[in-house]
Coordinates of C-alpha atoms in Angstrom, one line a residue:
M1 CA 114.6 44.5 248.2
Y2 CA 111.7 46.9 249.6
S3 CA 111.9 45.1 252.9
Q4 CA 115.5 46.1 253.2
Q5 CA 115.6 49.7 252.3
G6 CA 112.0 50.6 253.0
P7 CA 109.2 51.9 250.8
P8 CA 110.3 54.2 248.3
S9 CA 109.1 57.8 248.3
A10 CA 108.5 58.2 244.5
P11 CA 107.7 54.8 243.1
S12 CA 106.5 56.4 239.7
Q13 CA 109.9 58.1 238.9
P14 CA 111.9 54.7 238.1
L15 CA 109.1 53.5 235.8
T16 CA 108.7 56.5 233.9
S17 CA 112.5 56.9 233.0
P18 CA 113.3 55.6 229.5
L19 CA 115.0 52.4 229.3
P20 CA 118.0 52.0 227.1
Q21 CA 116.9 50.4 223.9
P22 CA 119.2 47.7 222.3
G23 CA 122.0 49.0 220.3
T24 CA 122.1 52.3 222.1
P25 CA 124.9 53.2 224.6
S26 CA 124.3 52.6 228.2
N27 CA 126.6 55.6 229.6
L28 CA 123.7 57.9 228.9
P29 CA 123.4 61.0 231.6
I30 CA 120.6 60.1 234.3
S31 CA 119.3 62.0 237.0
A32 CA 120.0 61.9 240.5
S33 CA 116.7 60.5 241.4
Q34 CA 117.6 57.6 238.9
S35 CA 121.0 57.0 240.4
S36 CA 120.0 56.3 243.8
P37 CA 121.0 52.9 244.9
G38 CA 117.3 52.1 245.6
S39 CA 115.8 52.9 242.5
F40 CA 115.2 50.6 239.4
G41 CA 116.7 52.9 236.8
G42 CA 120.0 53.1 238.7
S43 CA 120.4 49.5 239.2
F44 CA 119.7 48.9 235.3
S45 CA 122.0 51.6 234.2
Q46 CA 124.9 50.1 236.4
S47 CA 124.5 46.6 235.4
S48 CA 124.2 47.6 231.6
S49 CA 127.2 49.8 232.0
T50 CA 129.4 47.0 233.1
Q51 CA 128.9 44.8 230.0
P52 CA 132.0 44.5 227.8
Q53 CA 132.0 46.4 224.5
S54 CA 134.0 43.7 223.0
Q55 CA 131.2 41.3 222.7
S56 CA 129.4 43.5 220.2
V57 CA 132.2 42.8 217.5
P58 CA 131.3 39.7 215.6
K59 CA 134.2 37.1 215.0
E60 CA 134.7 35.6 211.5
V61 CA 133.8 32.1 211.1
A62 CA 136.3 30.2 208.9
L63 CA 134.3 28.2 206.6
N64 CA 135.3 24.6 205.4
L65 CA 134.9 23.7 201.7
A66 CA 134.0 20.0 202.9
S67 CA 131.6 21.4 205.2
L68 CA 129.9 23.5 202.7
C69 CA 129.8 20.8 200.2
K70 CA 128.0 18.5 202.9
V71 CA 125.5 21.2 203.4
G72 CA 124.7 21.7 199.9
Q73 CA 124.3 17.8 199.3
D74 CA 122.1 17.7 202.3
T75 CA 120.1 20.7 200.9
V76 CA 119.8 19.0 197.4
Q77 CA 118.6 15.9 199.0
D78 CA 115.8 17.8 200.9
I79 CA 114.8 19.5 197.9
V80 CA 114.4 16.2 195.9
F81 CA 112.6 14.8 199.2
R82 CA 110.1 17.7 199.3
A83 CA 109.6 17.5 195.5
Q84 CA 108.5 13.9 195.8
E85 CA 106.2 14.7 198.6
I86 CA 104.6 17.4 196.3
F87 CA 104.0 14.8 193.5
Q88 CA 102.5 12.3 195.9
L89 CA 100.1 15.0 197.3
L90 CA 99.1 15.7 193.5
R91 CA 98.7 12.2 192.5
T92 CA 96.1 11.8 195.6
V93 CA 94.1 15.2 194.7
Q94 CA 90.5 14.1 193.8
P95 CA 88.3 15.9 191.4
P96 CA 86.2 18.6 192.9
N97 CA 82.6 17.6 193.5
N98 CA 79.6 18.7 196.0
F99 CA 80.9 16.4 198.9
G100 CA 82.4 18.6 201.8
A101 CA 84.9 15.9 202.9
V102 CA 86.5 16.1 199.4
V103 CA 86.7 19.8 199.4
A104 CA 88.3 20.1 202.9
A105 CA 90.7 17.4 201.9
N106 CA 91.7 19.1 198.9
S107 CA 92.2 22.3 200.5
E108 CA 94.4 20.7 203.2
K109 CA 96.6 19.0 200.6
K110 CA 96.7 22.6 198.8
M111 CA 98.0 24.2 201.8
K112 CA 100.5 21.3 202.3
I113 CA 101.8 21.8 198.7
L114 CA 102.0 25.6 199.1
E115 CA 104.2 25.0 202.2
Q116 CA 106.3 22.8 200.6
M117 CA 106.8 25.0 197.6
K118 CA 107.7 27.8 200.1
T119 CA 110.3 25.6 201.8
I120 CA 111.7 24.3 198.5
R121 CA 112.1 28.1 197.5
T122 CA 113.9 28.7 200.6
L123 CA 115.9 25.7 200.2
F124 CA 116.9 26.9 196.6
N125 CA 117.9 30.3 198.1
R126 CA 120.1 28.7 200.4
L127 CA 121.7 26.3 197.8
K128 CA 122.7 29.6 195.7
K129 CA 124.2 31.1 198.7
I130 CA 126.4 28.0 199.2
C131 CA 127.3 27.8 195.7
D132 CA 128.2 31.7 195.5
K133 CA 130.4 31.0 198.8
L134 CA 132.0 28.1 197.3
D135 CA 132.9 29.8 194.0
E136 CA 134.6 32.6 196.2
V137 CA 136.4 30.2 198.7
A138 CA 137.5 27.7 195.9
E139 CA 138.4 30.3 193.3
D140 CA 140.8 28.9 190.7
P141 CA 144.0 31.2 190.4
E142 CA 144.9 30.0 187.1
D143 CA 141.4 30.6 185.7
R144 CA 141.1 27.4 184.0
T145 CA 138.0 26.2 181.9
L146 CA 136.0 23.2 182.3
E147 CA 137.5 21.7 179.2
S148 CA 141.1 22.1 180.4
W149 CA 140.4 19.5 183.2
I150 CA 139.0 16.9 181.1
P151 CA 141.0 15.3 178.4
M152 CA 139.2 15.4 175.1
K153 CA 139.6 13.5 171.9
G154 CA 141.2 15.1 169.0
V155 CA 142.5 17.8 171.3
E156 CA 146.3 18.7 171.8
N157 CA 147.1 18.4 175.6
E158 CA 150.1 17.8 177.7
F159 CA 149.2 14.1 177.8
Q160 CA 150.3 13.6 174.4
N161 CA 154.0 14.6 175.1
Y162 CA 154.4 11.5 177.6
K163 CA 155.0 9.5 174.3
D164 CA 158.3 11.0 173.8
S165 CA 159.7 10.3 177.2
D166 CA 161.9 7.8 178.4
A167 CA 159.8 6.3 181.0
Y168 CA 157.0 5.8 178.5
R169 CA 159.3 4.2 176.2
A170 CA 160.7 1.8 179.1
A171 CA 157.1 0.9 180.1
N172 CA 156.1 0.3 176.6
E173 CA 159.0 -2.0 176.0
E174 CA 158.2 -3.9 179.3
R175 CA 154.5 -4.1 178.2
R176 CA 155.7 -5.5 174.9
E177 CA 158.0 -8.4 176.5
L178 CA 155.2 -9.2 179.1
L179 CA 152.7 -9.8 176.1
E180 CA 155.3 -12.0 174.4
Q181 CA 155.7 -14.2 177.5
I182 CA 151.9 -14.4 177.8
V183 CA 151.6 -15.6 174.2
I184 CA 154.3 -18.1 174.5
K185 CA 152.6 -19.4 177.9
N186 CA 149.3 -19.7 176.1
Q187 CA 150.8 -21.8 173.4
H188 CA 152.4 -24.2 175.8
L189 CA 149.1 -24.5 177.8
K190 CA 147.2 -25.2 174.5
E191 CA 149.8 -28.0 173.7
I192 CA 149.2 -29.4 177.1
I193 CA 145.4 -29.4 176.6
D194 CA 145.3 -31.0 173.4
Y195 CA 148.1 -33.7 174.5
T196 CA 145.8 -34.4 177.7
R197 CA 142.5 -34.6 175.3
N198 CA 144.3 -37.1 173.0
V199 CA 145.2 -39.3 176.0
I200 CA 141.8 -39.2 177.5
W201 CA 140.3 -40.1 174.0
E202 CA 142.7 -43.2 173.8
I203 CA 141.7 -44.3 177.3
N204 CA 138.3 -44.1 176.4
S205 CA 138.7 -46.0 173.3
M206 CA 140.4 -48.7 175.0
L207 CA 137.8 -49.2 177.5
A208 CA 135.1 -49.2 175.0
A209 CA 136.9 -52.0 173.3
A210 CA 137.5 -54.0 176.4
H211 CA 133.9 -53.8 177.0
S212 CA 133.1 -54.8 173.7
F213 CA 135.3 -57.9 173.9
Q214 CA 133.9 -58.8 177.1
D215 CA 130.2 -58.7 175.4
F216 CA 131.6 -60.6 172.5
H217 CA 132.8 -63.6 174.8
R218 CA 129.7 -63.4 176.9
R219 CA 127.6 -63.6 173.7
E220 CA 129.8 -66.5 172.6
S221 CA 129.3 -68.4 175.7
V222 CA 125.4 -67.7 175.9
L223 CA 125.4 -69.1 172.2
K224 CA 127.4 -72.3 173.5
E225 CA 125.3 -72.9 176.2
F226 CA 121.9 -72.5 174.0
T227 CA 123.5 -75.2 171.3
D228 CA 124.4 -77.5 174.0
L229 CA 120.8 -77.2 175.3
L230 CA 119.4 -77.8 171.9
K231 CA 121.5 -80.7 171.2
N232 CA 120.5 -82.4 174.7
K233 CA 116.8 -81.9 173.8
S234 CA 117.3 -83.5 170.4
R235 CA 118.9 -86.6 171.9
R236 CA 115.9 -87.1 174.3
L237 CA 113.6 -86.6 171.5
S238 CA 115.3 -89.1 169.1
P239 CA 114.1 -92.4 170.7
L240 CA 110.7 -91.3 170.8
S241 CA 110.5 -90.6 167.3
R242 CA 112.1 -94.0 166.5
T243 CA 109.3 -95.8 168.5

């Protein structure tokens, strides 16, 4: 810059000229020495005057209820997490004694606890603002109370009028018919189960009788063989007894 235009004659003038502060208009009157192309003040005034003034107007950001609820949920989770960290630090704090290491560790934990408490206070302030914003955005035009949204027992509400409608009567009649059909089907199934149980009991009784009959014949054959064996032995022993 200086090599193209040559050394400035009065370098102290542009440095001593007051610069425009943030928020002040840039079209203030300047001297002729400051408006020269080679001076620093003139170039700064030209660049600041070309900035569009429309950027200074902030645009309104449309907030979404879902996004606000998500931010509030994350804030609550962060508060709970930091509270758990505080309790963990308090659990590990040792009683004070004359050892320097214990005192240093306790002081460090104290600083961490104070920092967490400060962060929790900030998070609670953020949560308060989110709740206020949600109350403003989600304001109920009917101004209904919480009890009106929850059906309470013993309190008259609009749901009791459904019993007098035709749709409720038709649905109740259909429910009664279905219950009767279910009772008939259950009775039929009970009869089938009882009949099957009796058949199985009779089959088991017949099998047990057959096994007992086979055992009786087997025992009878064994006794017959044993008696024959005794007769043969007695015949063999009879000539010896005669002699």
